[in-house]
Amino acid sequence: HVQLVESGGGSVQAGMSPTLSCVASGFADSNYCLGWFRQLPGKEREAVAAMSASNGRTYYGASAKGRFTISQDTGKKTVYLRIVSAKPEDTAVYTCAADRGSICSTAYLSGRSAYWGQGTQVTVS
């Protein structure tokens, strides 16, 4: 049974660089993809960044490059998302997502992930 637990959201001052964490449980090995999506107010959910646990390959959404940094600690089955110099337009619900496999598939990056966290609100002002 896969579970994802997010932390690190909340109110952030513009210009700060907060880090969100997502801890995964229920994966027996390192063949999984773990990453973040976000949903801005009134917008559809979009992929921010993801990382393959087996080979460390990173994937970034089109609007995320240069603005976010993803990293992982495979021993802790944890992925981190750093928002670089947060802006008010980064205000969104950030949700952790995971899928089995050695890569982050197109389906996963399109939002068709098998497992989702509860989401954490990040408000930048």
GROMACS .gro file of N, CA, C and O in nm:
model
  500
    1HIS      N    1   0.085  -0.118   0.000
    1HIS     CA    2   0.000   0.000   0.000
    1HIS      C    3   0.090   0.124   0.000
    1HIS      O    4   0.160   0.149   0.096
    2VAL      N    5   0.087   0.201  -0.107
    2VAL     CA    6   0.172   0.318  -0.120
    2VAL      C    7   0.105   0.439  -0.055
    2VAL      O    8  -0.014   0.465  -0.077
    3GLN      N    9   0.182   0.510   0.024
    3GLN     CA   10   0.134   0.634   0.084
    3GLN      C   11   0.238   0.743   0.064
    3GLN      O   12   0.359   0.716   0.066
    4LEU      N   13   0.191   0.864   0.043
    4LEU     CA   14   0.277   0.980   0.023
    4LEU      C   15   0.240   1.085   0.126
    4LEU      O   16   0.122   1.120   0.140
    5VAL      N   17   0.340   1.136   0.196
    5VAL     CA   18   0.316   1.236   0.299
    5VAL      C   19   0.399   1.359   0.268
    5VAL      O   20   0.522   1.351   0.263
    6GLU      N   21   0.331   1.470   0.248
    6GLU     CA   22   0.399   1.596   0.214
    6GLU      C   23   0.418   1.683   0.337
    6GLU      O   24   0.339   1.676   0.432
    7SER      N   25   0.518   1.768   0.331
    7SER     CA   26   0.539   1.867   0.435
    7SER      C   27   0.615   1.985   0.375
    7SER      O   28   0.675   1.973   0.268
    8GLY      N   29   0.610   2.097   0.446
    8GLY     CA   30   0.687   2.214   0.404
    8GLY      C   31   0.606   2.325   0.342
    8GLY      O   32   0.663   2.429   0.306
    9GLY      N   33   0.476   2.309   0.331
    9GLY     CA   34   0.395   2.416   0.274
    9GLY      C   35   0.365   2.523   0.378
    9GLY      O   36   0.414   2.519   0.490
   10GLY      N   37   0.285   2.622   0.338
   10GLY     CA   38   0.249   2.728   0.429
   10GLY      C   39   0.267   2.864   0.365
   10GLY      O   40   0.273   2.876   0.242
   11SER      N   41   0.276   2.966   0.447
   11SER     CA   42   0.295   3.102   0.399
   11SER      C   43   0.443   3.133   0.382
   11SER      O   44   0.522   3.102   0.471
   12VAL      N   45   0.476   3.192   0.270
   12VAL     CA   46   0.615   3.218   0.235
   12VAL      C   47   0.627   3.362   0.188
   12VAL      O   48   0.542   3.411   0.113
   13GLN      N   49   0.732   3.427   0.229
   13GLN     CA   50   0.758   3.562   0.179
   13GLN      C   51   0.820   3.555   0.040
   13GLN      O   52   0.904   3.466   0.013
   14ALA      N   53   0.780   3.643  -0.045
   14ALA     CA   54   0.837   3.648  -0.179
   14ALA      C   55   0.989   3.666  -0.170
   14ALA      O   56   1.039   3.742  -0.087
   15GLY      N   57   1.059   3.592  -0.253
   15GLY     CA   58   1.205   3.598  -0.253
   15GLY      C   59   1.270   3.488  -0.171
   15GLY      O   60   1.390   3.460  -0.189
   16MET      N   61   1.192   3.426  -0.083
   16MET     CA   62   1.246   3.315  -0.006
   16MET      C   63   1.247   3.189  -0.094
   16MET      O   64   1.182   3.183  -0.199
   17SER      N   65   1.320   3.089  -0.052
   17SER     CA   66   1.332   2.964  -0.130
   17SER      C   67   1.296   2.845  -0.040
   17SER      O   68   1.384   2.775   0.010
   18PRO      N   69   1.167   2.821  -0.022
   18PRO     CA   70   1.125   2.711   0.064
   18PRO      C   71   1.145   2.575  -0.003
   18PRO      O   72   1.155   2.565  -0.126
   19THR      N   73   1.150   2.472   0.078
   19THR     CA   74   1.165   2.336   0.029
   19THR      C   75   1.048   2.251   0.078
   19THR      O   76   1.019   2.249   0.197
   20LEU      N   77   0.984   2.184  -0.014
   20LEU     CA   78   0.878   2.089   0.018
   20LEU      C   79   0.938   1.949   0.021
   20LEU      O   80   1.030   1.918  -0.056
   21SER      N   81   0.883   1.864   0.108
   21SER     CA   82   0.930   1.726   0.118
   21SER      C   83   0.814   1.631   0.097
   21SER      O   84   0.701   1.660   0.136
   22CYS      N   85   0.845   1.517   0.038
   22CYS     CA   86   0.746   1.412   0.019
   22CYS      C   87   0.811   1.279   0.054
   22CYS      O   88   0.910   1.241  -0.009
   23VAL      N   89   0.754   1.212   0.152
   23VAL     CA   90   0.804   1.082   0.194
   23VAL      C   91   0.710   0.974   0.140
   23VAL      O   92   0.589   0.980   0.163
   24ALA      N   93   0.769   0.879   0.071
   24ALA     CA   94   0.690   0.768   0.015
   24ALA      C   95   0.711   0.642   0.098
   24ALA      O   96   0.821   0.615   0.145
   25SER      N   97   0.605   0.569   0.117
   25SER     CA   98   0.615   0.438   0.181
   25SER      C   99   0.535   0.338   0.098
   25SER      O  100   0.443   0.376   0.027
   26GLY      N  101   0.579   0.211   0.107
   26GLY     CA  102   0.507   0.107   0.034
   26GLY      C  103   0.577   0.058  -0.091
   26GLY      O  104   0.532  -0.038  -0.154
   27PHE      N  105   0.687   0.123  -0.128
   27PHE     CA  106   0.767   0.074  -0.241
   27PHE      C  107   0.873  -0.021  -0.188
   27PHE      O  108   0.951   0.015  -0.102
   28ALA      N  109   0.877  -0.142  -0.241
   28ALA     CA  110   0.971  -0.243  -0.193
   28ALA      C  111   1.111  -0.224  -0.249
   28ALA      O  112   1.208  -0.273  -0.191
   29ASP      N  113   1.122  -0.153  -0.362
   29ASP     CA  114   1.254  -0.132  -0.421
   29ASP      C  115   1.261   0.012  -0.473
   29ASP      O  116   1.179   0.095  -0.437
   30SER      N  117   1.361   0.041  -0.556
   30SER     CA  118   1.379   0.178  -0.603
   30SER      C  119   1.323   0.201  -0.743
   30SER      O  120   1.357   0.297  -0.809
   31ASN      N  121   1.238   0.113  -0.788
   31ASN     CA  122   1.177   0.131  -0.920
   31ASN      C  123   1.047   0.210  -0.908
   31ASN      O  124   0.936   0.156  -0.915
   32TYR      N  125   1.066   0.340  -0.888
   32TYR     CA  126   0.949   0.427  -0.883
   32TYR      C  127   0.991   0.568  -0.922
   32TYR      O  128   1.108   0.604  -0.918
   33CYS      N  129   0.892   0.644  -0.960
   33CYS     CA  130   0.910   0.784  -0.993
   33CYS      C  131   0.836   0.864  -0.887
   33CYS      O  132   0.722   0.829  -0.850
   34LEU      N  133   0.897   0.969  -0.837
   34LEU     CA  134   0.838   1.048  -0.731
   34LEU      C  135   0.856   1.196  -0.766
   34LEU      O  136   0.966   1.237  -0.802
   35GLY      N  137   0.750   1.273  -0.758
   35GLY     CA  138   0.763   1.412  -0.797
   35GLY      C  139   0.647   1.498  -0.750
   35GLY      O  140   0.568   1.457  -0.664
   36TRP      N  141   0.639   1.617  -0.810
   36TRP     CA  142   0.544   1.718  -0.766
   36TRP      C  143   0.463   1.775  -0.881
   36TRP      O  144   0.516   1.801  -0.990
   37PHE      N  145   0.336   1.798  -0.851
   37PHE     CA  146   0.247   1.871  -0.938
   37PHE      C  147   0.196   1.991  -0.860
   37PHE      O  148   0.206   1.995  -0.738
   38ARG      N  149   0.143   2.089  -0.930
   38ARG     CA  150   0.081   2.200  -0.861
   38ARG      C  151  -0.043   2.245  -0.936
   38ARG      O  152  -0.054   2.224  -1.057
   39GLN      N  153  -0.134   2.304  -0.862
   39GLN     CA  154  -0.255   2.358  -0.922
   39GLN      C  155  -0.270   2.502  -0.876
   39GLN      O  156  -0.293   2.527  -0.757
   40LEU      N  157  -0.252   2.593  -0.968
   40LEU     CA  158  -0.271   2.735  -0.939
   40LEU      C  159  -0.420   2.765  -0.934
   40LEU      O  160  -0.501   2.695  -0.995
   41PRO      N  161  -0.458   2.871  -0.864
   41PRO     CA  162  -0.600   2.905  -0.855
   41PRO      C  163  -0.665   2.921  -0.993
   41PRO      O  164  -0.614   2.995  -1.077
   42GLY      N  165  -0.770   2.847  -1.018
   42GLY     CA  166  -0.843   2.857  -1.144
   42GLY      C  167  -0.777   2.790  -1.261
   42GLY      O  168  -0.823   2.803  -1.374
   43LYS      N  169  -0.667   2.718  -1.235
   43LYS     CA  170  -0.595   2.654  -1.345
   43LYS      C  171  -0.596   2.502  -1.327
   43LYS      O  172  -0.628   2.449  -1.220
   44GLU      N  173  -0.558   2.433  -1.432
   44GLU     CA  174  -0.547   2.287  -1.424
   44GLU      C  175  -0.415   2.249  -1.356
   44GLU      O  176  -0.319   2.326  -1.358
   45ARG      N  177  -0.414   2.131  -1.302
   45ARG     CA  178  -0.293   2.082  -1.238
   45ARG      C  179  -0.184   2.062  -1.343
   45ARG      O  180  -0.211   2.015  -1.454
   46GLU      N  181  -0.061   2.094  -1.306
   46GLU     CA  182   0.052   2.082  -1.399
   46GLU      C  183   0.170   2.017  -1.329
   46GLU      O  184   0.187   2.028  -1.208
   47ALA      N  185   0.250   1.949  -1.407
   47ALA     CA  186   0.370   1.886  -1.354
   47ALA      C  187   0.475   1.994  -1.324
   47ALA      O  188   0.497   2.083  -1.406
   48VAL      N  189   0.537   1.984  -1.210
   48VAL     CA  190   0.645   2.075  -1.174
   48VAL      C  191   0.779   2.007  -1.196
   48VAL      O  192   0.862   2.052  -1.274
   49ALA      N  193   0.801   1.898  -1.126
   49ALA     CA  194   0.928   1.826  -1.138
   49ALA      C  195   0.911   1.686  -1.083
   49ALA      O  196   0.828   1.662  -0.995
   50ALA      N  197   0.991   1.594  -1.135
   50ALA     CA  198   0.986   1.456  -1.088
   50ALA      C  199   1.125   1.395  -1.102
   50ALA      O  200   1.212   1.449  -1.173
   51MET      N  201   1.143   1.283  -1.034
   51MET     CA  202   1.275   1.221  -1.034
   51MET      C  203   1.261   1.070  -1.027
   51MET      O  204   1.176   1.018  -0.953
   52SER      N  205   1.341   1.001  -1.105
   52SER     CA  206   1.343   0.856  -1.100
   52SER      C  207   1.430   0.812  -0.983
   52SER      O  208   1.545   0.854  -0.971
   53ALA      N  209   1.377   0.728  -0.898
   53ALA     CA  210   1.454   0.680  -0.783
   53ALA      C  211   1.565   0.585  -0.826
   53ALA      O  212   1.668   0.575  -0.760
   54SER      N  213   1.545   0.514  -0.936
   54SER     CA  214   1.643   0.413  -0.976
   54SER      C  215   1.765   0.472  -1.046
   54SER      O  216   1.877   0.422  -1.027
   55ASN      N  217   1.748   0.578  -1.124
   55ASN     CA  218   1.863   0.632  -1.196
   55ASN      C  219   1.888   0.781  -1.175
   55ASN      O  220   1.983   0.836  -1.228
   56GLY      N  221   1.802   0.846  -1.097
   56GLY     CA  222   1.823   0.987  -1.065
   56GLY      C  223   1.788   1.084  -1.175
   56GLY      O  224   1.813   1.205  -1.162
   57ARG      N  225   1.733   1.035  -1.285
   57ARG     CA  226   1.697   1.126  -1.393
   57ARG      C  227   1.587   1.220  -1.346
   57ARG      O  228   1.492   1.178  -1.282
   58THR      N  229   1.603   1.348  -1.381
   58THR     CA  230   1.506   1.449  -1.341
   58THR      C  231   1.422   1.494  -1.459
   58THR      O  232   1.467   1.491  -1.575
   59TYR      N  233   1.302   1.536  -1.430
   59TYR     CA  234   1.208   1.585  -1.530
   59TYR      C  235   1.149   1.715  -1.476
   59TYR      O  236   1.112   1.721  -1.359
   60TYR      N  237   1.141   1.815  -1.560
   60TYR     CA  238   1.085   1.942  -1.519
   60TYR      C  239   0.974   1.983  -1.615
   60TYR      O  240   0.986   1.967  -1.736
   61GLY      N  241   0.867   2.038  -1.558
   61GLY     CA  242   0.761   2.091  -1.640
   61GLY      C  243   0.808   2.214  -1.716
   61GLY      O  244   0.906   2.278  -1.677
   62ALA      N  245   0.736   2.248  -1.820
   62ALA     CA  246   0.779   2.357  -1.907
   62ALA      C  247   0.790   2.489  -1.831
   62ALA      O  248   0.879   2.569  -1.859
   63SER      N  249   0.703   2.513  -1.736
   63SER     CA  250   0.706   2.640  -1.663
   63SER      C  251   0.796   2.634  -1.541
   63SER      O  252   0.811   2.734  -1.470
   64ALA      N  253   0.858   2.519  -1.517
   64ALA     CA  254   0.931   2.500  -1.393
   64ALA      C  255   1.082   2.516  -1.405
   64ALA      O  256   1.149   2.541  -1.307
   65LYS      N  257   1.133   2.502  -1.525
   65LYS     CA  258   1.279   2.504  -1.541
   65LYS      C  259   1.338   2.635  -1.492
   65LYS      O  260   1.295   2.743  -1.529
   66GLY      N  261   1.438   2.623  -1.408
   66GLY     CA  262   1.505   2.740  -1.355
   66GLY      C  263   1.440   2.796  -1.231
   66GLY      O  264   1.498   2.878  -1.161
   67ARG      N  265   1.316   2.754  -1.204
   67ARG     CA  266   1.242   2.808  -1.090
   67ARG      C  267   1.234   2.708  -0.975
   67ARG      O  268   1.208   2.746  -0.863
   68PHE      N  269   1.254   2.581  -1.007
   68PHE     CA  270   1.243   2.476  -0.908
   68PHE      C  271   1.362   2.382  -0.919
   68PHE      O  272   1.416   2.363  -1.027
   69THR      N  273   1.397   2.323  -0.805
   69THR     CA  274   1.502   2.223  -0.803
   69THR      C  275   1.450   2.100  -0.731
   69THR      O  276   1.402   2.110  -0.618
   70ILE      N  277   1.461   1.985  -0.794
   70ILE     CA  278   1.418   1.861  -0.730
   70ILE      C  279   1.539   1.777  -0.694
   70ILE      O  280   1.639   1.776  -0.767
   71SER      N  281   1.532   1.713  -0.580
   71SER     CA  282   1.639   1.624  -0.536
   71SER      C  283   1.575   1.512  -0.455
   71SER      O  284   1.457   1.516  -0.423
   72GLN      N  285   1.655   1.411  -0.423
   72GLN     CA  286   1.598   1.298  -0.350
   72GLN      C  287   1.698   1.237  -0.255
   72GLN      O  288   1.819   1.253  -0.269
   73ASP      N  289   1.645   1.167  -0.158
   73ASP     CA  290   1.722   1.082  -0.069
   73ASP      C  291   1.657   0.945  -0.080
   73ASP      O  292   1.553   0.919  -0.019
   74THR      N  293   1.718   0.857  -0.162
   74THR     CA  294   1.654   0.728  -0.188
   74THR      C  295   1.649   0.642  -0.064
   74THR      O  296   1.558   0.560  -0.048
   75GLY      N  297   1.745   0.659   0.026
   75GLY     CA  298   1.743   0.580   0.150
   75GLY      C  299   1.622   0.612   0.235
   75GLY      O  300   1.569   0.526   0.305
   76LYS      N  301   1.576   0.737   0.227
   76LYS     CA  302   1.459   0.779   0.303
   76LYS      C  303   1.333   0.778   0.217
   76LYS      O  304   1.226   0.816   0.265
   77LYS      N  305   1.347   0.739   0.090
   77LYS     CA  306   1.236   0.742  -0.004
   77LYS      C  307   1.167   0.877   0.001
   77LYS      O  308   1.044   0.888   0.010
   78THR      N  309   1.249   0.980  -0.006
   78THR     CA  310   1.200   1.117   0.006
   78THR      C  311   1.247   1.200  -0.113
   78THR      O  312   1.361   1.187  -0.156
   79VAL      N  313   1.157   1.282  -0.164
   79VAL     CA  314   1.193   1.375  -0.269
   79VAL      C  315   1.168   1.516  -0.217
   79VAL      O  316   1.076   1.539  -0.139
   80TYR      N  317   1.255   1.607  -0.257
   80TYR     CA  318   1.249   1.745  -0.212
   80TYR      C  319   1.228   1.837  -0.333
   80TYR      O  320   1.288   1.816  -0.438
   81LEU      N  321   1.144   1.937  -0.314
   81LEU     CA  322   1.123   2.037  -0.418
   81LEU      C  323   1.154   2.174  -0.359
   81LEU      O  324   1.088   2.218  -0.266
   82ARG      N  325   1.254   2.237  -0.415
   82ARG     CA  326   1.291   2.371  -0.369
   82ARG      C  327   1.236   2.473  -0.468
   82ARG      O  328   1.262   2.465  -0.589
   83ILE      N  329   1.162   2.567  -0.415
   83ILE     CA  330   1.109   2.677  -0.497
   83ILE      C  331   1.212   2.788  -0.490
   83ILE      O  332   1.235   2.846  -0.382
   84VAL      N  333   1.275   2.818  -0.601
   84VAL     CA  334   1.382   2.916  -0.604
   84VAL      C  335   1.325   3.057  -0.612
   84VAL      O  336   1.257   3.092  -0.707
   85SER      N  337   1.353   3.136  -0.510
   85SER     CA  338   1.309   3.275  -0.505
   85SER      C  339   1.159   3.285  -0.537
   85SER      O  340   1.119   3.334  -0.644
   86ALA      N  341   1.080   3.237  -0.445
   86ALA     CA  342   0.935   3.225  -0.467
   86ALA      C  343   0.872   3.359  -0.504
   86ALA      O  344   0.913   3.465  -0.455
   87LYS      N  345   0.773   3.349  -0.592
   87LYS     CA  346   0.696   3.465  -0.637
   87LYS      C  347   0.548   3.444  -0.603
   87LYS      O  348   0.504   3.331  -0.588
   88PRO      N  349   0.473   3.551  -0.593
   88PRO     CA  350   0.329   3.535  -0.565
   88PRO      C  351   0.260   3.442  -0.664
   88PRO      O  352   0.166   3.370  -0.626
   89GLU      N  353   0.306   3.439  -0.788
   89GLU     CA  354   0.243   3.351  -0.887
   89GLU      C  355   0.275   3.204  -0.865
   89GLU      O  356   0.225   3.117  -0.938
   90ASP      N  357   0.359   3.174  -0.767
   90ASP     CA  358   0.384   3.034  -0.729
   90ASP      C  359   0.282   2.986  -0.628
   90ASP      O  360   0.285   2.868  -0.588
   91THR      N  361   0.193   3.073  -0.585
   91THR     CA  362   0.088   3.033  -0.492
   91THR      C  363   0.002   2.925  -0.555
   91THR      O  364  -0.054   2.945  -0.663
   92ALA      N  365  -0.006   2.811  -0.489
   92ALA     CA  366  -0.075   2.696  -0.547
   92ALA      C  367  -0.084   2.585  -0.443
   92ALA      O  368  -0.019   2.592  -0.337
   93VAL      N  369  -0.162   2.484  -0.475
   93VAL     CA  370  -0.159   2.360  -0.399
   93VAL      C  371  -0.057   2.269  -0.466
   93VAL      O  372  -0.068   2.240  -0.586
   94TYR      N  373   0.041   2.228  -0.391
   94TYR     CA  374   0.146   2.140  -0.442
   94TYR      C  375   0.119   1.998  -0.393
   94TYR      O  376   0.101   1.975  -0.273
   95THR      N  377   0.116   1.905  -0.486
   95THR     CA  378   0.081   1.768  -0.454
   95THR      C  379   0.189   1.673  -0.501
   95THR      O  380   0.237   1.683  -0.615
   96CYS      N  381   0.225   1.583  -0.413
   96CYS     CA  382   0.324   1.480  -0.445
   96CYS      C  383   0.256   1.365  -0.518
   96CYS      O  384   0.142   1.329  -0.485
   97ALA      N  385   0.324   1.309  -0.615
   97ALA     CA  386   0.268   1.197  -0.691
   97ALA      C  387   0.377   1.093  -0.717
   97ALA      O  388   0.495   1.128  -0.727
   98ALA      N  389   0.335   0.970  -0.727
   98ALA     CA  390   0.431   0.861  -0.749
   98ALA      C  391   0.374   0.757  -0.843
   98ALA      O  392   0.252   0.742  -0.857
   99ASP      N  393   0.463   0.687  -0.907
   99ASP     CA  394   0.423   0.578  -0.995
   99ASP      C  395   0.534   0.476  -0.998
   99ASP      O  396   0.652   0.510  -0.977
  100ARG      N  397   0.501   0.352  -1.022
  100ARG     CA  398   0.603   0.247  -1.031
  100ARG      C  399   0.672   0.253  -1.167
  100ARG      O  400   0.613   0.295  -1.266
  101GLY      N  401   0.797   0.209  -1.169
  101GLY     CA  402   0.872   0.207  -1.294
  101GLY      C  403   1.008   0.271  -1.277
  101GLY      O  404   1.030   0.347  -1.182
  102SER      N  405   1.099   0.240  -1.368
  102SER     CA  406   1.235   0.291  -1.359
  102SER      C  407   1.249   0.431  -1.419
  102SER      O  408   1.354   0.494  -1.403
  103ILE      N  409   1.145   0.478  -1.487
  103ILE     CA  410   1.147   0.613  -1.541
  103ILE      C  411   1.017   0.684  -1.501
  103ILE      O  412   0.924   0.621  -1.453
  104CYS      N  413   1.016   0.815  -1.518
  104CYS     CA  414   0.893   0.891  -1.501
  104CYS      C  415   0.825   0.896  -1.638
  104CYS      O  416   0.872   0.966  -1.727
  105SER      N  417   0.721   0.819  -1.653
  105SER     CA  418   0.661   0.799  -1.783
  105SER      C  419   0.585   0.922  -1.833
  105SER      O  420   0.554   1.013  -1.756
  106THR      N  421   0.552   0.920  -1.960
  106THR     CA  422   0.472   1.027  -2.017
  106THR      C  423   0.336   1.034  -1.949
  106THR      O  424   0.282   1.143  -1.924
  107ALA      N  425   0.281   0.918  -1.919
  107ALA     CA  426   0.153   0.914  -1.850
  107ALA      C  427   0.162   0.982  -1.714
  107ALA      O  428   0.076   1.061  -1.675
  108TYR      N  429   0.269   0.951  -1.642
  108TYR     CA  430   0.289   1.013  -1.512
  108TYR      C  431   0.299   1.164  -1.525
  108TYR      O  432   0.232   1.239  -1.453
  109LEU      N  433   0.383   1.210  -1.618
  109LEU     CA  434   0.405   1.353  -1.634
  109LEU      C  435   0.281   1.425  -1.686
  109LEU      O  436   0.269   1.546  -1.673
  110SER      N  437   0.188   1.349  -1.743
  110SER     CA  438   0.062   1.407  -1.789
  110SER      C  439  -0.043   1.409  -1.679
  110SER      O  440  -0.156   1.452  -1.703
  111GLY      N  441  -0.006   1.363  -1.562
  111GLY     CA  442  -0.098   1.368  -1.449
  111GLY      C  443  -0.172   1.238  -1.423
  111GLY      O  444  -0.259   1.234  -1.336
  112ARG      N  445  -0.139   1.134  -1.497
  112ARG     CA  446  -0.209   1.006  -1.477
  112ARG      C  447  -0.124   0.916  -1.388
  112ARG      O  448  -0.086   0.805  -1.425
  113SER      N  449  -0.095   0.967  -1.270
  113SER     CA  450  -0.014   0.892  -1.176
  113SER      C  451  -0.100   0.800  -1.093
  113SER      O  452  -0.217   0.828  -1.069
  114ALA      N  453  -0.039   0.692  -1.046
  114ALA     CA  454  -0.116   0.595  -0.969
  114ALA      C  455  -0.141   0.639  -0.826
  114ALA      O  456  -0.242   0.603  -0.766
  115TYR      N  457  -0.047   0.715  -0.771
  115TYR     CA  458  -0.054   0.750  -0.629
  115TYR      C  459  -0.038   0.899  -0.610
  115TYR      O  460   0.047   0.963  -0.672
  116TRP      N  461  -0.119   0.953  -0.518
  116TRP     CA  462  -0.119   1.096  -0.492
  116TRP      C  463  -0.120   1.123  -0.342
  116TRP      O  464  -0.179   1.048  -0.265
  117GLY      N  465  -0.051   1.231  -0.304
  117GLY     CA  466  -0.059   1.277  -0.167
  117GLY      C  467  -0.181   1.365  -0.149
  117GLY      O  468  -0.262   1.383  -0.241
  118GLN      N  469  -0.194   1.420  -0.030
  118GLN     CA  470  -0.310   1.504   0.002
  118GLN      C  471  -0.297   1.645  -0.053
  118GLN      O  472  -0.396   1.714  -0.072
  119GLY      N  473  -0.174   1.687  -0.077
  119GLY     CA  474  -0.151   1.822  -0.125
  119GLY      C  475  -0.119   1.916  -0.010
  119GLY      O  476  -0.165   1.897   0.102
  120THR      N  477  -0.038   2.016  -0.039
  120THR     CA  478  -0.003   2.116   0.061
  120THR      C  479  -0.010   2.255  -0.003
  120THR      O  480   0.040   2.275  -0.114
  121GLN      N  481  -0.074   2.346   0.067
  121GLN     CA  482  -0.091   2.481   0.014
  121GLN      C  483   0.036   2.562   0.037
  121GLN      O  484   0.091   2.563   0.147
  122VAL      N  485   0.082   2.628  -0.068
  122VAL     CA  486   0.192   2.724  -0.058
  122VAL      C  487   0.137   2.860  -0.100
  122VAL      O  488   0.086   2.875  -0.211
  123THR      N  489   0.147   2.956  -0.010
  123THR     CA  490   0.098   3.091  -0.037
  123THR      C  491   0.215   3.187  -0.028
  123THR      O  492   0.278   3.199   0.077
  124VAL      N  493   0.245   3.255  -0.138
  124VAL     CA  494   0.359   3.346  -0.145
  124VAL      C  495   0.306   3.489  -0.150
  124VAL      O  496   0.222   3.523  -0.233
  125SER      N  497   0.355   3.571  -0.057
  125SER     CA  498   0.311   3.710  -0.055
  125SER      C  499   0.424   3.805  -0.022
  125SER      O  500   0.533   3.758   0.013
   0.00000   0.00000   0.00000
